[in-house]
Amino acid sequence: MRLGYAVGSKETVAAMAAYASWSNTNAAVLAAAAASLADPDLVPRQRKLLNDTRKWLVSELTKKGLRTMPSEANFVMVDVGGDVTPVIQAFRAKKISSGGSSRRSRTGCA
C-alpha cells in the first residue's frame, strides 16, 4: 500500500496539482490512511523505526567498507565503487527493490 501527500504553500501546491494522479488509490489504502490519522502515536513510532533502521543499515554497510551518502529519508544511497548494474541485477533476483537508474549506474551509487 502506498499513499503520498505533499505540504507546501498555496502557490506551490497549485503548481503541483497539474502533475497529480487522482486514480492510483484504492479503498484499502484510503481506509488505512484514515485509521492512521486516528493514531496519535503512529508518526513518532514510525519515525523512530525508520531512523533506527536506517542507522543500523548504514552501520552494517560501513562495517563492510561501503560508503553511504548522508540521508534523513526512507532510503540510503550506497557507493558501490563502480558499475551498479550487477548489484541491481542481484537485488532484482532476490526481489529486493532498488532505485538504480542509468544515471546512478554511471556514478557508482545504488
PDB file of N, CA and C in Angstrom:
ATOM      1  N   MET A   1       0.843  -1.176   0.000  1.00  0.00           N
ATOM      2  CA  MET A   1       0.000   0.000   0.000  1.00  0.00           C
ATOM      3  C   MET A   1       0.885   1.234   0.000  1.00  0.00           C
ATOM      4  N   ARG A   2       0.415   2.230  -0.720  1.00  0.00           N
ATOM      5  CA  ARG A   2       1.168   3.474  -0.773  1.00  0.00           C
ATOM      6  C   ARG A   2       0.203   4.629  -0.963  1.00  0.00           C
ATOM      7  N   LEU A   3       0.416   5.670  -0.179  1.00  0.00           N
ATOM      8  CA  LEU A   3      -0.368   6.884  -0.303  1.00  0.00           C
ATOM      9  C   LEU A   3       0.581   8.046  -0.065  1.00  0.00           C
ATOM     10  N   GLY A   4       0.707   8.908  -1.035  1.00  0.00           N
ATOM     11  CA  GLY A   4       1.603  10.049  -0.894  1.00  0.00           C
ATOM     12  C   GLY A   4       0.836  11.328  -0.610  1.00  0.00           C
ATOM     13  N   TYR A   5       1.540  12.299  -0.101  1.00  0.00           N
ATOM     14  CA  TYR A   5       0.953  13.605   0.141  1.00  0.00           C
ATOM     15  C   TYR A   5       2.046  14.658   0.043  1.00  0.00           C
ATOM     16  N   ALA A   6       1.627  15.882  -0.074  1.00  0.00           N
ATOM     17  CA  ALA A   6       2.591  16.976  -0.141  1.00  0.00           C
ATOM     18  C   ALA A   6       2.107  18.113   0.749  1.00  0.00           C
ATOM     19  N   VAL A   7       3.048  18.849   1.281  1.00  0.00           N
ATOM     20  CA  VAL A   7       2.760  20.007   2.100  1.00  0.00           C
ATOM     21  C   VAL A   7       3.530  21.171   1.492  1.00  0.00           C
ATOM     22  N   GLY A   8       2.868  22.299   1.314  1.00  0.00           N
ATOM     23  CA  GLY A   8       3.549  23.450   0.742  1.00  0.00           C
ATOM     24  C   GLY A   8       2.673  24.682   0.758  1.00  0.00           C
ATOM     25  N   SER A   9       3.195  25.765   0.224  1.00  0.00           N
ATOM     26  CA  SER A   9       2.419  26.993   0.130  1.00  0.00           C
ATOM     27  C   SER A   9       1.277  26.781  -0.862  1.00  0.00           C
ATOM     28  N   LYS A  10       0.285  27.646  -0.797  1.00  0.00           N
ATOM     29  CA  LYS A  10      -0.862  27.546  -1.697  1.00  0.00           C
ATOM     30  C   LYS A  10      -0.408  27.559  -3.159  1.00  0.00           C
ATOM     31  N   GLU A  11       0.551  28.411  -3.465  1.00  0.00           N
ATOM     32  CA  GLU A  11       1.044  28.532  -4.836  1.00  0.00           C
ATOM     33  C   GLU A  11       1.768  27.258  -5.285  1.00  0.00           C
ATOM     34  N   THR A  12       2.617  26.713  -4.408  1.00  0.00           N
ATOM     35  CA  THR A  12       3.365  25.505  -4.749  1.00  0.00           C
ATOM     36  C   THR A  12       2.429  24.326  -4.957  1.00  0.00           C
ATOM     37  N   VAL A  13       1.461  24.164  -4.053  1.00  0.00           N
ATOM     38  CA  VAL A  13       0.508  23.061  -4.166  1.00  0.00           C
ATOM     39  C   VAL A  13      -0.310  23.207  -5.451  1.00  0.00           C
ATOM     40  N   ALA A  14      -0.698  24.424  -5.794  1.00  0.00           N
ATOM     41  CA  ALA A  14      -1.454  24.650  -7.034  1.00  0.00           C
ATOM     42  C   ALA A  14      -0.611  24.258  -8.258  1.00  0.00           C
ATOM     43  N   ALA A  15       0.667  24.599  -8.238  1.00  0.00           N
ATOM     44  CA  ALA A  15       1.542  24.242  -9.359  1.00  0.00           C
ATOM     45  C   ALA A  15       1.737  22.730  -9.452  1.00  0.00           C
ATOM     46  N   MET A  16       1.802  22.056  -8.316  1.00  0.00           N
ATOM     47  CA  MET A  16       1.996  20.608  -8.294  1.00  0.00           C
ATOM     48  C   MET A  16       0.733  19.861  -8.729  1.00  0.00           C
ATOM     49  N   ALA A  17      -0.421  20.464  -8.563  1.00  0.00           N
ATOM     50  CA  ALA A  17      -1.682  19.788  -8.875  1.00  0.00           C
ATOM     51  C   ALA A  17      -1.749  19.320 -10.323  1.00  0.00           C
ATOM     52  N   ALA A  18      -1.088  20.020 -11.202  1.00  0.00           N
ATOM     53  CA  ALA A  18      -1.096  19.632 -12.617  1.00  0.00           C
ATOM     54  C   ALA A  18      -0.444  18.268 -12.834  1.00  0.00           C
ATOM     55  N   TYR A  19       0.381  17.824 -11.891  1.00  0.00           N
ATOM     56  CA  TYR A  19       1.100  16.553 -12.022  1.00  0.00           C
ATOM     57  C   TYR A  19       0.521  15.450 -11.133  1.00  0.00           C
ATOM     58  N   ALA A  20      -0.562  15.745 -10.449  1.00  0.00           N
ATOM     59  CA  ALA A  20      -1.156  14.778  -9.526  1.00  0.00           C
ATOM     60  C   ALA A  20      -1.834  13.640 -10.284  1.00  0.00           C
ATOM     61  N   SER A  21      -1.797  12.479  -9.687  1.00  0.00           N
ATOM     62  CA  SER A  21      -2.503  11.317 -10.231  1.00  0.00           C
ATOM     63  C   SER A  21      -3.651  11.016  -9.275  1.00  0.00           C
ATOM     64  N   TRP A  22      -4.853  11.138  -9.751  1.00  0.00           N
ATOM     65  CA  TRP A  22      -6.023  11.023  -8.881  1.00  0.00           C
ATOM     66  C   TRP A  22      -6.644   9.635  -8.905  1.00  0.00           C
ATOM     67  N   SER A  23      -6.124   8.733  -9.700  1.00  0.00           N
ATOM     68  CA  SER A  23      -6.782   7.436  -9.819  1.00  0.00           C
ATOM     69  C   SER A  23      -5.895   6.276  -9.372  1.00  0.00           C
ATOM     70  N   ASN A  24      -4.885   6.538  -8.545  1.00  0.00           N
ATOM     71  CA  ASN A  24      -3.983   5.457  -8.159  1.00  0.00           C
ATOM     72  C   ASN A  24      -4.167   5.005  -6.712  1.00  0.00           C
ATOM     73  N   THR A  25      -5.275   5.348  -6.100  1.00  0.00           N
ATOM     74  CA  THR A  25      -5.530   4.971  -4.721  1.00  0.00           C
ATOM     75  C   THR A  25      -6.755   4.081  -4.664  1.00  0.00           C
ATOM     76  N   ASN A  26      -6.681   3.031  -3.845  1.00  0.00           N
ATOM     77  CA  ASN A  26      -7.839   2.159  -3.721  1.00  0.00           C
ATOM     78  C   ASN A  26      -8.471   2.290  -2.336  1.00  0.00           C
ATOM     79  N   ALA A  27      -9.581   1.636  -2.134  1.00  0.00           N
ATOM     80  CA  ALA A  27     -10.339   1.751  -0.885  1.00  0.00           C
ATOM     81  C   ALA A  27      -9.530   1.284   0.321  1.00  0.00           C
ATOM     82  N   ALA A  28      -8.723   0.239   0.158  1.00  0.00           N
ATOM     83  CA  ALA A  28      -7.922  -0.262   1.280  1.00  0.00           C
ATOM     84  C   ALA A  28      -6.902   0.786   1.727  1.00  0.00           C
ATOM     85  N   VAL A  29      -6.280   1.459   0.771  1.00  0.00           N
ATOM     86  CA  VAL A  29      -5.303   2.499   1.102  1.00  0.00           C
ATOM     87  C   VAL A  29      -5.978   3.652   1.827  1.00  0.00           C
ATOM     88  N   LEU A  30      -7.139   4.066   1.329  1.00  0.00           N
ATOM     89  CA  LEU A  30      -7.862   5.164   1.971  1.00  0.00           C
ATOM     90  C   LEU A  30      -8.298   4.792   3.386  1.00  0.00           C
ATOM     91  N   ALA A  31      -8.760   3.552   3.596  1.00  0.00           N
ATOM     92  CA  ALA A  31      -9.156   3.103   4.935  1.00  0.00           C
ATOM     93  C   ALA A  31      -7.946   3.098   5.876  1.00  0.00           C
ATOM     94  N   ALA A  32      -6.815   2.621   5.383  1.00  0.00           N
ATOM     95  CA  ALA A  32      -5.599   2.597   6.202  1.00  0.00           C
ATOM     96  C   ALA A  32      -5.152   4.019   6.544  1.00  0.00           C
ATOM     97  N   ALA A  33      -5.243   4.929   5.584  1.00  0.00           N
ATOM     98  CA  ALA A  33      -4.864   6.326   5.827  1.00  0.00           C
ATOM     99  C   ALA A  33      -5.763   6.951   6.881  1.00  0.00           C
ATOM    100  N   ALA A  34      -7.061   6.714   6.779  1.00  0.00           N
ATOM    101  CA  ALA A  34      -7.999   7.262   7.768  1.00  0.00           C
ATOM    102  C   ALA A  34      -7.716   6.689   9.154  1.00  0.00           C
ATOM    103  N   ALA A  35      -7.444   5.400   9.235  1.00  0.00           N
ATOM    104  CA  ALA A  35      -7.137   4.774  10.523  1.00  0.00           C
ATOM    105  C   ALA A  35      -5.849   5.340  11.112  1.00  0.00           C
ATOM    106  N   SER A  36      -4.867   5.601  10.258  1.00  0.00           N
ATOM    107  CA  SER A  36      -3.598   6.126  10.761  1.00  0.00           C
ATOM    108  C   SER A  36      -3.762   7.519  11.360  1.00  0.00           C
ATOM    109  N   LEU A  37      -4.693   8.293  10.824  1.00  0.00           N
ATOM    110  CA  LEU A  37      -4.940   9.628  11.365  1.00  0.00           C
ATOM    111  C   LEU A  37      -5.509   9.571  12.772  1.00  0.00           C
ATOM    112  N   ALA A  38      -6.153   8.456  13.120  1.00  0.00           N
ATOM    113  CA  ALA A  38      -6.749   8.301  14.452  1.00  0.00           C
ATOM    114  C   ALA A  38      -5.721   7.846  15.489  1.00  0.00           C
ATOM    115  N   ASP A  39      -4.511   7.509  15.068  1.00  0.00           N
ATOM    116  CA  ASP A  39      -3.471   7.012  15.974  1.00  0.00           C
ATOM    117  C   ASP A  39      -2.417   8.089  16.189  1.00  0.00           C
ATOM    118  N   PRO A  40      -2.500   8.843  17.300  1.00  0.00           N
ATOM    119  CA  PRO A  40      -1.553   9.948  17.505  1.00  0.00           C
ATOM    120  C   PRO A  40      -0.108   9.495  17.711  1.00  0.00           C
ATOM    121  N   ASP A  41       0.094   8.229  18.052  1.00  0.00           N
ATOM    122  CA  ASP A  41       1.455   7.730  18.261  1.00  0.00           C
ATOM    123  C   ASP A  41       2.090   7.172  16.995  1.00  0.00           C
ATOM    124  N   LEU A  42       1.317   7.091  15.919  1.00  0.00           N
ATOM    125  CA  LEU A  42       1.815   6.462  14.698  1.00  0.00           C
ATOM    126  C   LEU A  42       3.043   7.172  14.137  1.00  0.00           C
ATOM    127  N   VAL A  43       2.972   8.467  13.948  1.00  0.00           N
ATOM    128  CA  VAL A  43       4.085   9.194  13.324  1.00  0.00           C
ATOM    129  C   VAL A  43       5.350   9.100  14.172  1.00  0.00           C
ATOM    130  N   PRO A  44       5.296   9.386  15.477  1.00  0.00           N
ATOM    131  CA  PRO A  44       6.535   9.254  16.257  1.00  0.00           C
ATOM    132  C   PRO A  44       7.085   7.823  16.271  1.00  0.00           C
ATOM    133  N   ARG A  45       6.204   6.844  16.332  1.00  0.00           N
ATOM    134  CA  ARG A  45       6.632   5.438  16.349  1.00  0.00           C
ATOM    135  C   ARG A  45       7.291   5.056  15.020  1.00  0.00           C
ATOM    136  N   GLN A  46       6.671   5.428  13.906  1.00  0.00           N
ATOM    137  CA  GLN A  46       7.215   5.108  12.589  1.00  0.00           C
ATOM    138  C   GLN A  46       8.497   5.888  12.317  1.00  0.00           C
ATOM    139  N   ARG A  47       8.560   7.131  12.776  1.00  0.00           N
ATOM    140  CA  ARG A  47       9.779   7.932  12.601  1.00  0.00           C
ATOM    141  C   ARG A  47      10.952   7.259  13.319  1.00  0.00           C
ATOM    142  N   LYS A  48      10.714   6.807  14.560  1.00  0.00           N
ATOM    143  CA  LYS A  48      11.770   6.130  15.320  1.00  0.00           C
ATOM    144  C   LYS A  48      12.181   4.836  14.629  1.00  0.00           C
ATOM    145  N   LEU A  49      11.221   4.057  14.170  1.00  0.00           N
ATOM    146  CA  LEU A  49      11.524   2.807  13.477  1.00  0.00           C
ATOM    147  C   LEU A  49      12.353   3.073  12.219  1.00  0.00           C
ATOM    148  N   LEU A  50      11.938   4.045  11.426  1.00  0.00           N
ATOM    149  CA  LEU A  50      12.664   4.401  10.208  1.00  0.00           C
ATOM    150  C   LEU A  50      14.086   4.851  10.530  1.00  0.00           C
ATOM    151  N   ASN A  51      14.225   5.770  11.485  1.00  0.00           N
ATOM    152  CA  ASN A  51      15.554   6.289  11.826  1.00  0.00           C
ATOM    153  C   ASN A  51      16.463   5.203  12.394  1.00  0.00           C
ATOM    154  N   ASP A  52      15.924   4.371  13.280  1.00  0.00           N
ATOM    155  CA  ASP A  52      16.721   3.289  13.862  1.00  0.00           C
ATOM    156  C   ASP A  52      17.163   2.290  12.788  1.00  0.00           C
ATOM    157  N   THR A  53      16.251   1.961  11.881  1.00  0.00           N
ATOM    158  CA  THR A  53      16.576   1.013  10.813  1.00  0.00           C
ATOM    159  C   THR A  53      17.631   1.576   9.878  1.00  0.00           C
ATOM    160  N   ARG A  54      17.484   2.857   9.499  1.00  0.00           N
ATOM    161  CA  ARG A  54      18.472   3.482   8.611  1.00  0.00           C
ATOM    162  C   ARG A  54      19.837   3.539   9.288  1.00  0.00           C
ATOM    163  N   LYS A  55      19.888   3.901  10.567  1.00  0.00           N
ATOM    164  CA  LYS A  55      21.167   3.959  11.287  1.00  0.00           C
ATOM    165  C   LYS A  55      21.814   2.579  11.355  1.00  0.00           C
ATOM    166  N   TRP A  56      21.014   1.541  11.609  1.00  0.00           N
ATOM    167  CA  TRP A  56      21.536   0.173  11.648  1.00  0.00           C
ATOM    168  C   TRP A  56      22.110  -0.206  10.281  1.00  0.00           C
ATOM    169  N   LEU A  57      21.349   0.063   9.224  1.00  0.00           N
ATOM    170  CA  LEU A  57      21.790  -0.295   7.869  1.00  0.00           C
ATOM    171  C   LEU A  57      23.094   0.410   7.516  1.00  0.00           C
ATOM    172  N   VAL A  58      23.170   1.701   7.771  1.00  0.00           N
ATOM    173  CA  VAL A  58      24.395   2.461   7.468  1.00  0.00           C
ATOM    174  C   VAL A  58      25.567   1.903   8.273  1.00  0.00           C
ATOM    175  N   SER A  59      25.332   1.551   9.520  1.00  0.00           N
ATOM    176  CA  SER A  59      26.385   0.975  10.358  1.00  0.00           C
ATOM    177  C   SER A  59      26.875  -0.352   9.778  1.00  0.00           C
ATOM    178  N   GLU A  60      25.952  -1.203   9.357  1.00  0.00           N
ATOM    179  CA  GLU A  60      26.333  -2.502   8.786  1.00  0.00           C
ATOM    180  C   GLU A  60      27.076  -2.331   7.457  1.00  0.00           C
ATOM    181  N   LEU A  61      26.622  -1.410   6.635  1.00  0.00           N
ATOM    182  CA  LEU A  61      27.294  -1.159   5.361  1.00  0.00           C
ATOM    183  C   LEU A  61      28.701  -0.607   5.588  1.00  0.00           C
ATOM    184  N   THR A  62      28.835   0.281   6.571  1.00  0.00           N
ATOM    185  CA  THR A  62      30.139   0.859   6.907  1.00  0.00           C
ATOM    186  C   THR A  62      31.094  -0.226   7.385  1.00  0.00           C
ATOM    187  N   LYS A  63      30.596  -1.169   8.191  1.00  0.00           N
ATOM    188  CA  LYS A  63      31.429  -2.286   8.665  1.00  0.00           C
ATOM    189  C   LYS A  63      31.965  -3.101   7.491  1.00  0.00           C
ATOM    190  N   LYS A  64      31.210  -3.137   6.401  1.00  0.00           N
ATOM    191  CA  LYS A  64      31.626  -3.900   5.219  1.00  0.00           C
ATOM    192  C   LYS A  64      32.483  -3.057   4.272  1.00  0.00           C
ATOM    193  N   GLY A  65      32.816  -1.827   4.700  1.00  0.00           N
ATOM    194  CA  GLY A  65      33.685  -0.982   3.900  1.00  0.00           C
ATOM    195  C   GLY A  65      32.969  -0.172   2.827  1.00  0.00           C
ATOM    196  N   LEU A  66      31.650  -0.138   2.863  1.00  0.00           N
ATOM    197  CA  LEU A  66      30.894   0.636   1.874  1.00  0.00           C
ATOM    198  C   LEU A  66      30.575   2.023   2.421  1.00  0.00           C
ATOM    199  N   ARG A  67      30.608   2.995   1.522  1.00  0.00           N
ATOM    200  CA  ARG A  67      30.266   4.369   1.907  1.00  0.00           C
ATOM    201  C   ARG A  67      28.818   4.654   1.531  1.00  0.00           C
ATOM    202  N   THR A  68      28.164   5.461   2.349  1.00  0.00           N
ATOM    203  CA  THR A  68      26.793   5.885   2.064  1.00  0.00           C
ATOM    204  C   THR A  68      26.737   7.398   2.057  1.00  0.00           C
ATOM    205  N   MET A  69      25.767   7.915   1.328  1.00  0.00           N
ATOM    206  CA  MET A  69      25.542   9.352   1.332  1.00  0.00           C
ATOM    207  C   MET A  69      24.659   9.672   2.537  1.00  0.00           C
ATOM    208  N   PRO A  70      24.906  10.799   3.207  1.00  0.00           N
ATOM    209  CA  PRO A  70      24.063  11.168   4.347  1.00  0.00           C
ATOM    210  C   PRO A  70      22.584  11.217   3.930  1.00  0.00           C
ATOM    211  N   SER A  71      21.726  10.703   4.790  1.00  0.00           N
ATOM    212  CA  SER A  71      20.307  10.647   4.461  1.00  0.00           C
ATOM    213  C   SER A  71      19.452  10.804   5.709  1.00  0.00           C
ATOM    214  N   GLU A  72      18.398  11.536   5.577  1.00  0.00           N
ATOM    215  CA  GLU A  72      17.366  11.633   6.608  1.00  0.00           C
ATOM    216  C   GLU A  72      16.055  11.118   6.034  1.00  0.00           C
ATOM    217  N   ALA A  73      16.117  10.448   4.911  1.00  0.00           N
ATOM    218  CA  ALA A  73      14.927   9.963   4.204  1.00  0.00           C
ATOM    219  C   ALA A  73      14.703   8.480   4.498  1.00  0.00           C
ATOM    220  N   ASN A  74      13.776   7.882   3.762  1.00  0.00           N
ATOM    221  CA  ASN A  74      13.476   6.463   3.948  1.00  0.00           C
ATOM    222  C   ASN A  74      14.271   5.593   2.972  1.00  0.00           C
ATOM    223  N   PHE A  75      15.426   6.084   2.553  1.00  0.00           N
ATOM    224  CA  PHE A  75      16.308   5.319   1.680  1.00  0.00           C
ATOM    225  C   PHE A  75      17.749   5.709   1.966  1.00  0.00           C
ATOM    226  N   VAL A  76      18.669   4.876   1.492  1.00  0.00           N
ATOM    227  CA  VAL A  76      20.086   5.142   1.650  1.00  0.00           C
ATOM    228  C   VAL A  76      20.744   4.926   0.291  1.00  0.00           C
ATOM    229  N   MET A  77      21.587   5.851  -0.123  1.00  0.00           N
ATOM    230  CA  MET A  77      22.339   5.694  -1.359  1.00  0.00           C
ATOM    231  C   MET A  77      23.726   5.170  -0.991  1.00  0.00           C
ATOM    232  N   VAL A  78      24.125   4.076  -1.642  1.00  0.00           N
ATOM    233  CA  VAL A  78      25.375   3.394  -1.325  1.00  0.00           C
ATOM    234  C   VAL A  78      26.338   3.526  -2.495  1.00  0.00           C
ATOM    235  N   ASP A  79      27.563   3.921  -2.192  1.00  0.00           N
ATOM    236  CA  ASP A  79      28.618   3.968  -3.209  1.00  0.00           C
ATOM    237  C   ASP A  79      29.222   2.572  -3.292  1.00  0.00           C
ATOM    238  N   VAL A  80      28.955   1.878  -4.388  1.00  0.00           N
ATOM    239  CA  VAL A  80      29.471   0.517  -4.548  1.00  0.00           C
ATOM    240  C   VAL A  80      30.820   0.501  -5.257  1.00  0.00           C
ATOM    241  N   GLY A  81      31.322   1.672  -5.610  1.00  0.00           N
ATOM    242  CA  GLY A  81      32.658   1.776  -6.157  1.00  0.00           C
ATOM    243  C   GLY A  81      32.805   1.441  -7.623  1.00  0.00           C
ATOM    244  N   GLY A  82      31.714   1.362  -8.343  1.00  0.00           N
ATOM    245  CA  GLY A  82      31.798   1.037  -9.764  1.00  0.00           C
ATOM    246  C   GLY A  82      30.413   0.907 -10.352  1.00  0.00           C
ATOM    247  N   ASP A  83      30.317   0.187 -11.430  1.00  0.00           N
ATOM    248  CA  ASP A  83      29.044  -0.012 -12.119  1.00  0.00           C
ATOM    249  C   ASP A  83      28.074  -0.752 -11.205  1.00  0.00           C
ATOM    250  N   VAL A  84      26.907  -0.175 -10.993  1.00  0.00           N
ATOM    251  CA  VAL A  84      25.935  -0.786 -10.082  1.00  0.00           C
ATOM    252  C   VAL A  84      25.032  -1.805 -10.770  1.00  0.00           C
ATOM    253  N   THR A  85      25.171  -1.951 -12.075  1.00  0.00           N
ATOM    254  CA  THR A  85      24.294  -2.871 -12.801  1.00  0.00           C
ATOM    255  C   THR A  85      24.286  -4.272 -12.188  1.00  0.00           C
ATOM    256  N   PRO A  86      25.448  -4.869 -11.878  1.00  0.00           N
ATOM    257  CA  PRO A  86      25.420  -6.206 -11.266  1.00  0.00           C
ATOM    258  C   PRO A  86      24.730  -6.215  -9.893  1.00  0.00           C
ATOM    259  N   VAL A  87      24.890  -5.142  -9.137  1.00  0.00           N
ATOM    260  CA  VAL A  87      24.243  -5.050  -7.819  1.00  0.00           C
ATOM    261  C   VAL A  87      22.729  -5.000  -7.989  1.00  0.00           C
ATOM    262  N   ILE A  88      22.262  -4.162  -8.897  1.00  0.00           N
ATOM    263  CA  ILE A  88      20.825  -4.038  -9.148  1.00  0.00           C
ATOM    264  C   ILE A  88      20.261  -5.361  -9.640  1.00  0.00           C
ATOM    265  N   GLN A  89      20.969  -6.040 -10.519  1.00  0.00           N
ATOM    266  CA  GLN A  89      20.503  -7.336 -11.019  1.00  0.00           C
ATOM    267  C   GLN A  89      20.433  -8.364  -9.894  1.00  0.00           C
ATOM    268  N   ALA A  90      21.416  -8.362  -9.004  1.00  0.00           N
ATOM    269  CA  ALA A  90      21.398  -9.289  -7.869  1.00  0.00           C
ATOM    270  C   ALA A  90      20.228  -8.974  -6.939  1.00  0.00           C
ATOM    271  N   PHE A  91      19.971  -7.681  -6.714  1.00  0.00           N
ATOM    272  CA  PHE A  91      18.824  -7.291  -5.901  1.00  0.00           C
ATOM    273  C   PHE A  91      17.536  -7.806  -6.532  1.00  0.00           C
ATOM    274  N   ARG A  92      17.372  -7.549  -7.814  1.00  0.00           N
ATOM    275  CA  ARG A  92      16.144  -7.975  -8.502  1.00  0.00           C
ATOM    276  C   ARG A  92      15.952  -9.479  -8.432  1.00  0.00           C
ATOM    277  N   ALA A  93      17.037 -10.223  -8.563  1.00  0.00           N
ATOM    278  CA  ALA A  93      16.949 -11.682  -8.486  1.00  0.00           C
ATOM    279  C   ALA A  93      16.438 -12.137  -7.122  1.00  0.00           C
ATOM    280  N   LYS A  94      16.703 -11.324  -6.086  1.00  0.00           N
ATOM    281  CA  LYS A  94      16.242 -11.644  -4.728  1.00  0.00           C
ATOM    282  C   LYS A  94      14.974 -10.879  -4.360  1.00  0.00           C
ATOM    283  N   LYS A  95      14.378 -10.224  -5.371  1.00  0.00           N
ATOM    284  CA  LYS A  95      13.155  -9.436  -5.183  1.00  0.00           C
ATOM    285  C   LYS A  95      13.347  -8.290  -4.174  1.00  0.00           C
ATOM    286  N   ILE A  96      14.523  -7.672  -4.228  1.00  0.00           N
ATOM    287  CA  ILE A  96      14.829  -6.507  -3.410  1.00  0.00           C
ATOM    288  C   ILE A  96      14.697  -5.281  -4.301  1.00  0.00           C
ATOM    289  N   SER A  97      13.892  -4.345  -3.886  1.00  0.00           N
ATOM    290  CA  SER A  97      13.672  -3.136  -4.670  1.00  0.00           C
ATOM    291  C   SER A  97      14.850  -2.183  -4.516  1.00  0.00           C
ATOM    292  N   SER A  98      15.294  -1.616  -5.621  1.00  0.00           N
ATOM    293  CA  SER A  98      16.320  -0.586  -5.564  1.00  0.00           C
ATOM    294  C   SER A  98      15.949   0.506  -6.549  1.00  0.00           C
ATOM    295  N   GLY A  99      16.462   1.694  -6.302  1.00  0.00           N
ATOM    296  CA  GLY A  99      16.166   2.816  -7.179  1.00  0.00           C
ATOM    297  C   GLY A  99      17.211   2.986  -8.256  1.00  0.00           C
ATOM    298  N   GLY A 100      17.956   1.951  -8.571  1.00  0.00           N
ATOM    299  CA  GLY A 100      19.049   2.054  -9.537  1.00  0.00           C
ATOM    300  C   GLY A 100      18.562   2.534 -10.888  1.00  0.00           C
ATOM    301  N   SER A 101      19.240   3.522 -11.423  1.00  0.00           N
ATOM    302  CA  SER A 101      18.920   4.040 -12.756  1.00  0.00           C
ATOM    303  C   SER A 101      20.205   4.142 -13.546  1.00  0.00           C
ATOM    304  N   SER A 102      20.101   4.450 -14.829  1.00  0.00           N
ATOM    305  CA  SER A 102      21.313   4.565 -15.633  1.00  0.00           C
ATOM    306  C   SER A 102      22.192   5.693 -15.121  1.00  0.00           C
ATOM    307  N   ARG A 103      21.609   6.748 -14.590  1.00  0.00           N
ATOM    308  CA  ARG A 103      22.418   7.848 -14.048  1.00  0.00           C
ATOM    309  C   ARG A 103      23.202   7.341 -12.843  1.00  0.00           C
ATOM    310  N   ARG A 104      22.536   6.620 -11.959  1.00  0.00           N
ATOM    311  CA  ARG A 104      23.231   6.097 -10.791  1.00  0.00           C
ATOM    312  C   ARG A 104      24.283   5.070 -11.216  1.00  0.00           C
ATOM    313  N   SER A 105      23.978   4.312 -12.266  1.00  0.00           N
ATOM    314  CA  SER A 105      24.938   3.318 -12.728  1.00  0.00           C
ATOM    315  C   SER A 105      26.248   3.984 -13.115  1.00  0.00           C
ATOM    316  N   ARG A 106      26.165   5.139 -13.723  1.00  0.00           N
ATOM    317  CA  ARG A 106      27.380   5.832 -14.137  1.00  0.00           C
ATOM    318  C   ARG A 106      28.124   6.405 -12.929  1.00  0.00           C
ATOM    319  N   THR A 107      27.398   6.741 -11.844  1.00  0.00           N
ATOM    320  CA  THR A 107      28.061   7.344 -10.704  1.00  0.00           C
ATOM    321  C   THR A 107      28.533   6.330  -9.688  1.00  0.00           C
ATOM    322  N   GLY A 108      28.141   5.071  -9.845  1.00  0.00           N
ATOM    323  CA  GLY A 108      28.567   4.039  -8.922  1.00  0.00           C
ATOM    324  C   GLY A 108      27.770   3.995  -7.635  1.00  0.00           C
ATOM    325  N   CYS A 109      26.588   4.575  -7.631  1.00  0.00           N
ATOM    326  CA  CYS A 109      25.748   4.563  -6.437  1.00  0.00           C
ATOM    327  C   CYS A 109      24.481   3.779  -6.716  1.00  0.00           C
ATOM    328  N   ALA A 110      24.039   3.023  -5.730  1.00  0.00           N
ATOM    329  CA  ALA A 110      22.799   2.265  -5.841  1.00  0.00           C
ATOM    330  C   ALA A 110      21.883   2.629  -4.709  1.00  0.00           C
TER     331      ALA A 110
END
